[in-house]
Tab-separated table of C-alpha atoms in Angstrom:
chain	number	residue	atom	x	y	z
A	81	MET	CA	19.249	-6.032	-126.773
A	82	LYS	CA	22.931	-5.842	-127.730
A	83	ILE	CA	22.803	-2.047	-127.641
A	84	LEU	CA	21.177	-2.098	-124.211
A	85	TYR	CA	23.877	-4.476	-122.973
A	86	CYS	CA	26.613	-2.129	-124.271
A	87	ILE	CA	25.019	0.894	-122.650
A	88	LEU	CA	24.634	-0.889	-119.322
A	89	THR	CA	28.214	-2.179	-119.430
A	90	SER	CA	29.576	1.314	-120.190
A	91	LEU	CA	27.577	2.781	-117.341
A	92	TYR	CA	28.845	0.119	-114.931
A	93	LEU	CA	32.478	0.611	-115.998
A	94	SER	CA	32.308	4.405	-115.700
A	95	THR	CA	30.802	4.066	-112.211
A	96	PHE	CA	33.562	1.655	-111.236
A	97	THR	CA	36.275	3.985	-112.580
A	98	THR	CA	34.798	6.960	-110.738
A	99	ALA	CA	34.601	4.936	-107.523
A	100	GLN	CA	38.277	3.961	-107.930
A	101	ALA	CA	39.320	7.577	-108.531
A	102	THR	CA	37.720	8.826	-105.331
A	103	GLU	CA	38.941	5.976	-103.127
A	104	LEU	CA	41.442	7.451	-100.736
A	105	PRO	CA	44.595	5.574	-99.762
A	106	PRO	CA	45.336	5.185	-96.029
A	107	GLY	CA	45.944	8.456	-94.218
A	108	VAL	CA	44.728	10.751	-97.002
A	109	ILE	CA	41.759	12.871	-96.010
A	110	LYS	CA	39.409	15.164	-97.877
A	111	PRO	CA	38.749	18.143	-95.595
A	112	ALA	CA	36.680	21.205	-96.532
A	113	PRO	CA	38.366	22.684	-99.622
A	114	PHE	CA	40.161	26.007	-99.355
A	115	ASN	CA	42.133	28.254	-101.674
A	116	ALA	CA	45.821	27.394	-101.490
A	117	PRO	CA	47.846	30.277	-100.002
A	118	VAL	CA	50.210	31.819	-102.517
A	119	LEU	CA	53.785	30.596	-102.104
A	120	THR	CA	56.279	33.431	-102.377
A	121	ILE	CA	59.434	31.424	-101.836
A	122	SER	CA	62.597	30.477	-103.646
A	123	ASP	CA	64.657	27.351	-103.948
A	124	ILE	CA	68.048	26.696	-102.390
A	125	ASP	CA	69.751	28.406	-105.357
A	126	GLY	CA	67.604	31.515	-104.970
A	127	THR	CA	65.357	30.826	-107.974
A	128	PRO	CA	61.798	31.881	-107.135
A	129	LEU	CA	58.891	29.465	-107.425
A	130	LYS	CA	56.779	30.692	-110.342
A	131	GLN	CA	53.082	30.184	-110.889
A	132	SER	CA	53.898	28.689	-114.287
A	133	ASP	CA	55.726	25.903	-112.412
A	134	TYR	CA	52.391	24.500	-111.284
A	135	GLN	CA	49.571	26.312	-113.075
A	136	GLY	CA	47.050	23.940	-114.656
A	137	LYS	CA	48.480	20.928	-112.828
A	138	TRP	CA	47.775	19.041	-109.649
A	139	HIS	CA	50.262	20.364	-107.136
A	140	PHE	CA	51.846	18.134	-104.468
A	141	VAL	CA	52.795	20.608	-101.730
A	142	HIS	CA	54.915	19.196	-98.942
A	143	PHE	CA	56.378	20.848	-95.823
A	144	TRP	CA	59.239	19.212	-93.936
A	145	ALA	CA	62.236	19.763	-91.681
A	146	SER	CA	65.388	17.659	-91.286
A	147	TRP	CA	65.010	17.411	-87.490
A	148	CYS	CA	61.539	15.874	-87.735
A	149	ARG	CA	61.800	12.082	-87.543
A	150	PRO	CA	58.660	11.249	-89.589
A	151	CYS	CA	59.888	13.761	-92.207
A	152	ARG	CA	63.233	11.982	-92.473
A	153	ARG	CA	61.431	8.663	-92.973
A	154	GLU	CA	59.157	10.087	-95.664
A	155	VAL	CA	61.680	11.980	-97.826
A	156	PRO	CA	63.000	8.849	-99.589
A	157	ALA	CA	59.398	7.877	-100.383
A	158	ILE	CA	58.788	11.288	-101.944
A	159	GLN	CA	62.062	11.012	-103.841
A	160	LYS	CA	60.954	7.664	-105.303
A	161	MET	CA	57.443	8.937	-106.026
A	162	TRP	CA	58.791	11.956	-107.832
A	163	SER	CA	61.186	9.919	-109.949
A	164	ILE	CA	58.066	8.099	-111.235
A	165	MET	CA	55.601	11.013	-111.403
A	166	LYS	CA	57.805	13.867	-112.637
A	167	ASN	CA	56.946	13.221	-116.270
A	168	GLU	CA	53.237	13.149	-115.585
A	169	ASN	CA	51.100	16.273	-115.382
A	170	MET	CA	51.855	17.043	-111.749
A	171	ALA	CA	53.971	19.649	-109.971
A	172	LEU	CA	55.902	19.252	-106.732
A	173	ALA	CA	56.610	21.933	-104.126
A	174	PHE	CA	58.986	20.405	-101.583
A	175	ILE	CA	59.270	23.096	-98.947
A	176	ASN	CA	61.673	23.153	-96.039
A	177	THR	CA	60.425	24.911	-92.928
A	178	ALA	CA	62.813	27.401	-91.350
A	179	GLU	CA	66.206	25.736	-91.884
A	180	ASP	CA	69.353	27.078	-93.520
A	181	GLU	CA	70.927	26.111	-96.835
A	182	ASP	CA	73.736	24.055	-95.321
A	183	THR	CA	71.330	21.934	-93.278
A	184	ILE	CA	69.044	21.353	-96.250
A	185	PHE	CA	71.905	20.593	-98.620
A	186	SER	CA	73.573	18.123	-96.234
A	187	PHE	CA	70.311	16.330	-95.614
A	188	LEU	CA	69.021	16.135	-99.172
A	189	SER	CA	72.331	15.153	-100.694
A	190	VAL	CA	71.879	11.870	-98.839
A	191	HIS	CA	68.111	11.392	-98.664
A	192	GLY	CA	66.636	13.232	-101.629
A	193	PRO	CA	69.245	14.354	-104.151
A	194	GLU	CA	66.765	14.826	-107.001
A	195	LEU	CA	64.314	16.931	-105.048
A	196	ARG	CA	64.249	20.674	-105.631
A	197	ALA	CA	64.199	22.183	-102.161
A	198	LEU	CA	62.153	25.312	-101.738
A	199	MET	CA	62.941	27.345	-98.641
A	200	ASP	CA	60.462	28.870	-96.236
A	201	LYS	CA	63.246	30.685	-94.422
A	202	ASP	CA	61.269	32.270	-91.607
A	203	GLY	CA	58.561	29.606	-91.348
A	204	LEU	CA	55.767	32.022	-92.144
A	205	ALA	CA	54.736	30.441	-95.458
A	206	THR	CA	54.284	27.114	-93.670
A	207	GLU	CA	52.077	28.689	-91.023
A	208	GLN	CA	49.772	30.152	-93.684
A	209	TRP	CA	48.835	26.606	-94.716
A	210	LYS	CA	48.015	25.696	-91.086
A	211	PRO	CA	49.540	22.225	-91.116
A	212	ARG	CA	48.393	19.678	-88.546
A	213	GLY	CA	52.054	18.959	-87.893
A	214	LEU	CA	55.253	18.230	-89.767
A	215	PRO	CA	55.471	16.577	-92.252
A	216	ALA	CA	52.454	18.038	-94.010
A	217	THR	CA	51.252	17.218	-97.522
A	218	TYR	CA	48.527	18.968	-99.472
A	219	LEU	CA	47.136	18.088	-102.887
A	220	VAL	CA	46.061	21.209	-104.715
A	221	ASP	CA	43.908	20.966	-107.831
A	222	PRO	CA	44.735	22.782	-111.098
A	223	ASP	CA	42.449	25.646	-110.039
A	224	GLY	CA	44.496	26.274	-106.898
A	225	VAL	CA	42.097	24.688	-104.391
A	226	VAL	CA	43.385	22.355	-101.676
A	227	ARG	CA	41.364	19.146	-102.038
A	228	TYR	CA	43.279	16.528	-100.021
A	229	GLN	CA	45.696	16.369	-97.106
A	230	ALA	CA	47.811	13.560	-95.738
A	231	LEU	CA	47.945	12.660	-92.071
A	232	GLY	CA	51.616	12.465	-91.201
A	233	GLY	CA	54.121	10.709	-93.436
A	234	ARG	CA	52.920	8.408	-96.201
A	235	GLU	CA	54.455	5.793	-98.489
A	236	TRP	CA	53.941	7.857	-101.620
A	237	HIS	CA	56.014	5.529	-103.789
A	238	THR	CA	53.742	2.529	-103.219
A	239	PRO	CA	50.978	1.507	-105.652
A	240	ALA	CA	48.022	2.723	-103.544
A	241	TYR	CA	49.361	6.259	-103.468
A	242	LEU	CA	50.752	6.338	-107.003
A	243	ASN	CA	47.424	5.101	-108.369
A	244	PHE	CA	45.634	7.744	-106.369
A	245	LEU	CA	47.851	10.522	-107.716
A	246	ARG	CA	47.402	9.234	-111.253
A	247	SER	CA	43.635	9.112	-110.791
A	248	LEU	CA	43.641	12.794	-109.833
A	249	ILE	CA	45.592	13.716	-112.951
A	250	LYS	CA	43.298	11.579	-115.093
A	251	GLN	CA	40.180	13.244	-113.642
A	252	THR	CA	41.237	16.623	-114.912
A	253	GLN	CA	42.632	15.614	-118.286
B	149	MET	CA	66.470	-4.962	-30.785
B	150	LYS	CA	64.938	-7.299	-33.312
B	151	HIS	CA	61.816	-5.102	-33.428
B	152	LYS	CA	63.923	-1.966	-33.954
B	153	ASN	CA	65.788	-3.617	-36.868
B	154	LEU	CA	62.500	-4.643	-38.432
B	155	VAL	CA	61.125	-1.123	-38.189
B	156	THR	CA	64.347	0.296	-39.665
B	157	ILE	CA	64.200	-2.155	-42.561
B	158	LEU	CA	60.539	-1.312	-43.137
B	159	LEU	CA	61.268	2.442	-43.083
B	160	LEU	CA	64.159	2.045	-45.501
B	161	PHE	CA	61.934	-0.014	-47.775
B	162	LEU	CA	59.231	2.643	-47.676
B	163	LEU	CA	61.725	5.418	-48.365
B	164	ALA	CA	63.193	3.489	-51.268
B	165	GLY	CA	59.674	2.981	-52.575
B	166	THR	CA	58.977	6.708	-52.326
B	167	ASN	CA	62.180	7.599	-54.195
B	168	THR	CA	61.542	5.194	-57.058
B	169	SER	CA	57.763	5.623	-57.375
B	170	ALA	CA	58.058	8.902	-59.310
B	171	ALA	CA	58.868	8.119	-62.928
B	172	THR	CA	60.097	10.138	-65.902
B	173	ARG	CA	57.894	8.310	-68.365
B	174	ALA	CA	54.517	6.583	-68.505
B	175	THR	CA	52.102	5.123	-71.012
B	176	ILE	CA	48.403	4.824	-70.489
B	177	GLU	CA	45.910	3.431	-72.967
B	178	ASN	CA	42.441	2.135	-73.414
B	179	GLU	CA	40.616	0.748	-76.444
B	180	SER	CA	40.384	4.209	-78.014
B	181	LEU	CA	43.539	6.058	-77.152
B	182	ARG	CA	47.214	5.651	-76.335
B	183	LEU	CA	48.910	8.450	-74.412
B	184	ARG	CA	52.622	8.338	-73.733
B	185	VAL	CA	54.600	10.968	-71.823
B	186	ALA	CA	58.290	11.264	-71.090
B	187	THR	CA	60.172	14.097	-69.463
B	188	ASN	CA	63.489	15.166	-70.954
B	189	ALA	CA	66.630	16.189	-69.117
B	190	PRO	CA	68.199	19.606	-69.802
B	191	GLN	CA	71.267	18.261	-71.609
B	192	PRO	CA	69.472	16.487	-74.489
B	193	ILE	CA	67.107	19.429	-74.804
B	194	SER	CA	70.062	21.818	-75.109
B	195	ALA	CA	71.771	19.510	-77.578
B	196	PHE	CA	68.695	19.307	-79.780
B	197	TYR	CA	68.190	23.041	-79.989
B	198	GLU	CA	71.919	23.733	-80.331
B	199	GLY	CA	71.835	21.403	-83.304
B	200	ARG	CA	69.145	23.626	-84.815
B	201	GLY	CA	71.468	26.640	-84.435
B	202	PHE	CA	69.446	28.318	-81.696
B	203	GLN	CA	71.274	31.127	-79.923
B	204	GLN	CA	72.603	30.590	-76.403
B	205	ASN	CA	70.188	32.884	-74.563
B	206	MET	CA	67.264	30.915	-75.998
B	207	ILE	CA	68.826	27.588	-74.991
B	208	ASP	CA	69.610	28.861	-71.488
B	209	ILE	CA	65.942	29.687	-70.991
B	210	LEU	CA	64.726	26.377	-72.415
B	211	LYS	CA	66.990	24.105	-70.386
B	212	GLN	CA	65.592	25.544	-67.169
B	213	GLN	CA	62.140	24.221	-68.024
B	214	CYS	CA	60.539	20.807	-67.700
B	215	PHE	CA	60.006	19.381	-71.192
B	216	VAL	CA	57.337	16.715	-71.406
B	217	SER	CA	57.303	14.826	-74.713
B	218	VAL	CA	53.804	13.619	-75.483
B	219	PHE	CA	52.712	11.043	-78.022
B	220	ILE	CA	49.043	10.444	-78.816
B	221	LEU	CA	47.534	7.736	-80.977
B	222	ASN	CA	43.829	7.632	-81.800
B	223	LYS	CA	43.097	3.918	-81.904
B	224	SER	CA	39.383	4.370	-82.522
B	225	ASP	CA	37.168	4.842	-85.572
B	226	ASP	CA	35.925	8.181	-84.296
B	227	PHE	CA	37.389	11.642	-83.885
B	228	ILE	CA	39.246	12.359	-80.655
B	229	TRP	CA	40.018	15.974	-79.774
B	230	LEU	CA	43.189	17.237	-78.188
B	231	ASP	CA	42.655	20.554	-76.421
B	232	LEU	CA	45.482	21.455	-74.092
B	233	SER	CA	43.384	24.091	-72.366
B	234	GLN	CA	41.498	21.124	-70.848
B	235	TRP	CA	44.608	19.466	-69.415
B	236	LYS	CA	45.591	19.956	-65.779
B	237	PHE	CA	49.012	19.699	-64.197
B	238	LYS	CA	49.318	19.515	-60.423
B	239	ASN	CA	51.925	18.872	-57.780
B	240	ALA	CA	51.891	19.001	-53.970
B	241	ASP	CA	51.877	22.810	-54.119
B	242	GLY	CA	48.823	22.979	-56.346
B	243	GLU	CA	48.178	23.597	-60.016
B	244	ILE	CA	51.114	24.127	-62.368
B	245	THR	CA	50.581	26.597	-65.191
B	246	ARG	CA	51.738	25.265	-68.520
B	247	LEU	CA	53.971	27.579	-70.571
B	248	ASP	CA	51.897	27.779	-73.730
B	249	ARG	CA	52.529	29.120	-77.226
B	250	HIS	CA	51.351	32.582	-76.324
B	251	TYR	CA	53.862	32.684	-73.438
B	252	TRP	CA	56.728	31.656	-75.693
B	253	ARG	CA	55.750	33.988	-78.531
B	254	THR	CA	55.898	36.903	-76.088
B	255	ARG	CA	59.121	35.693	-74.496
B	256	TRP	CA	60.932	35.238	-77.797
B	257	LYS	CA	59.729	38.577	-79.103
B	258	GLU	CA	61.106	40.281	-75.972
B	259	ILE	CA	64.614	38.977	-76.606
B	260	LYS	CA	64.383	39.324	-80.393
B	261	ILE	CA	64.780	35.681	-81.377
B	262	PRO	CA	64.932	35.239	-85.192
B	263	MET	CA	61.647	34.175	-86.814
B	264	ALA	CA	63.154	30.949	-88.178
B	265	HIS	CA	64.088	29.754	-84.690
B	266	GLN	CA	60.730	30.818	-83.289
B	267	SER	CA	59.042	28.825	-86.048
B	268	THR	CA	61.158	25.706	-85.489
B	269	PHE	CA	60.566	25.922	-81.749
B	270	ARG	CA	56.786	26.096	-82.248
B	271	TRP	CA	56.878	23.006	-84.462
B	272	THR	CA	58.467	21.035	-81.635
B	273	LEU	CA	55.483	21.775	-79.394
B	274	LEU	CA	52.383	19.616	-79.185
B	275	PRO	CA	49.507	21.346	-81.027
B	276	GLU	CA	47.194	23.342	-78.762
B	277	THR	CA	44.187	21.730	-80.401
B	278	LEU	CA	43.848	18.934	-82.921
B	279	ASP	CA	40.978	16.799	-84.145
B	280	PHE	CA	42.628	13.392	-84.343
B	281	TYR	CA	41.253	11.437	-87.259
B	282	PRO	CA	40.788	7.701	-86.750
B	283	ARG	CA	44.224	6.104	-86.302
B	284	GLU	CA	46.034	9.415	-86.561
B	285	LYS	CA	49.080	9.902	-84.346
B	286	GLU	CA	50.930	13.026	-83.360
B	287	GLY	CA	53.555	14.073	-80.869
B	288	GLY	CA	55.251	17.137	-79.482
B	289	ASN	CA	56.408	18.867	-76.329
B	290	ILE	CA	54.499	20.389	-73.476
B	291	ILE	CA	56.596	22.751	-71.364
B	292	LEU	CA	56.104	23.229	-67.633
B	293	PRO	CA	58.110	25.273	-65.162
B	294	ARG	CA	60.641	22.996	-63.473
B	295	THR	CA	59.588	22.587	-59.827
B	296	GLY	CA	61.607	19.596	-58.650
B	297	LYS	CA	58.466	17.907	-57.354
B	298	PRO	CA	56.552	14.993	-58.854
B	299	PHE	CA	53.398	16.059	-60.635
B	300	ASN	CA	50.195	14.608	-62.003
B	301	ILE	CA	48.659	15.088	-65.440
B	302	THR	CA	44.923	14.942	-66.073
B	303	ALA	CA	44.338	14.802	-69.803
B	304	ARG	CA	40.818	15.267	-71.109
B	305	PHE	CA	39.866	14.432	-74.684
B	306	ASP	CA	36.494	15.223	-76.229
B	307	THR	CA	35.215	12.704	-78.757
B	308	GLY	CA	33.072	12.711	-81.855
B	309	LYS	CA	33.263	14.925	-84.936
B	310	ASN	CA	31.330	17.641	-83.083
B	311	ARG	CA	33.044	17.041	-79.740
B	312	LYS	CA	29.770	15.870	-78.240
B	313	GLY	CA	30.695	12.248	-77.547
B	314	LYS	CA	31.655	10.814	-74.176
B	315	PRO	CA	34.948	12.451	-73.080
B	316	ILE	CA	38.018	10.389	-72.307
B	317	ILE	CA	39.899	11.354	-69.171
B	318	MET	CA	43.332	9.933	-68.486
B	319	ASN	CA	45.339	10.451	-65.323
B	320	ILE	CA	49.071	10.027	-65.196
B	321	ASN	CA	50.398	10.376	-61.657
B	322	ASN	CA	53.760	10.879	-60.087
B	323	ILE	CA	55.765	12.057	-63.078
B	324	THR	CA	59.008	13.798	-62.347
B	325	CYS	CA	61.079	16.144	-64.501
B	326	ALA	CA	64.166	14.330	-65.766
B	327	THR	CA	67.539	15.609	-64.613
B	328	ASP	CA	71.006	15.298	-66.084
B	329	LYS	CA	72.946	12.406	-64.590
């Protein structure tokens, strides 16, 4: 009887954990999966993004521009999220769409000083991902498949979103 | 004499009403959708694109147009589809042809505008099509030729994941392109 109770309890708990992991926070959607386009871009210092930067990890890919009001509101949230998540098994690609170094530097020095800005100088890399608008966030699994997208800007530093990101990492560990 | 004064006052009142009835902004909503439009004067449009480092020939072309900023909020629990090919713009002279992405891509290519500026410009436009998820919101510009006459917008939205639900049609009348003061 005791053994049966233990088995049933374990089953219940694993179901509950799985249900929690797949629960999406507000504004995060799970569209049809697709292979993430390859990002051939460099950061503001000219250092190219390498596959080893994100291979085998969940990849938070974010497109933004300094002139976009929802982007400006969201950058501090991403900054805070990243200060918490950077030591966990996740990679961040924070990609500016079609702006110059001076604009990016001036903006991020105030709003996101710890974020490594990657530059899509001509805007073509952004278009390959077919964003719904700016800002655009994609969550790419360790196999390079886009599994989730965010609708507009999100409060990534708040518990609902942090727990969601952690649940993704936990799923693949 | 009294009658003449009364008629004059009435005419002046009517004229005043005509001049102020055309607006540069309007919001219309129902239980499913909020649609807000506002036209922008040339000076703020120029200032915005100058701030993005756009070259002068590009700005000169843009400030001649009528920029309509559009904001859409899906208030419902169902999908609502934006498809600009289903929107109509009309003034007293008839239908106005919207200057769409294809038009601008061709125009910018003709005058060799850098790709970065073309890209930024496209991101300031309202998407041509978008399946609005429940409670999703999005905004952007629609660009019309500037005609100087008030115009009407008929915006049609399909509904349902497969676009087979009852369409929503919203009419916004008597909008005028904003001018610099």
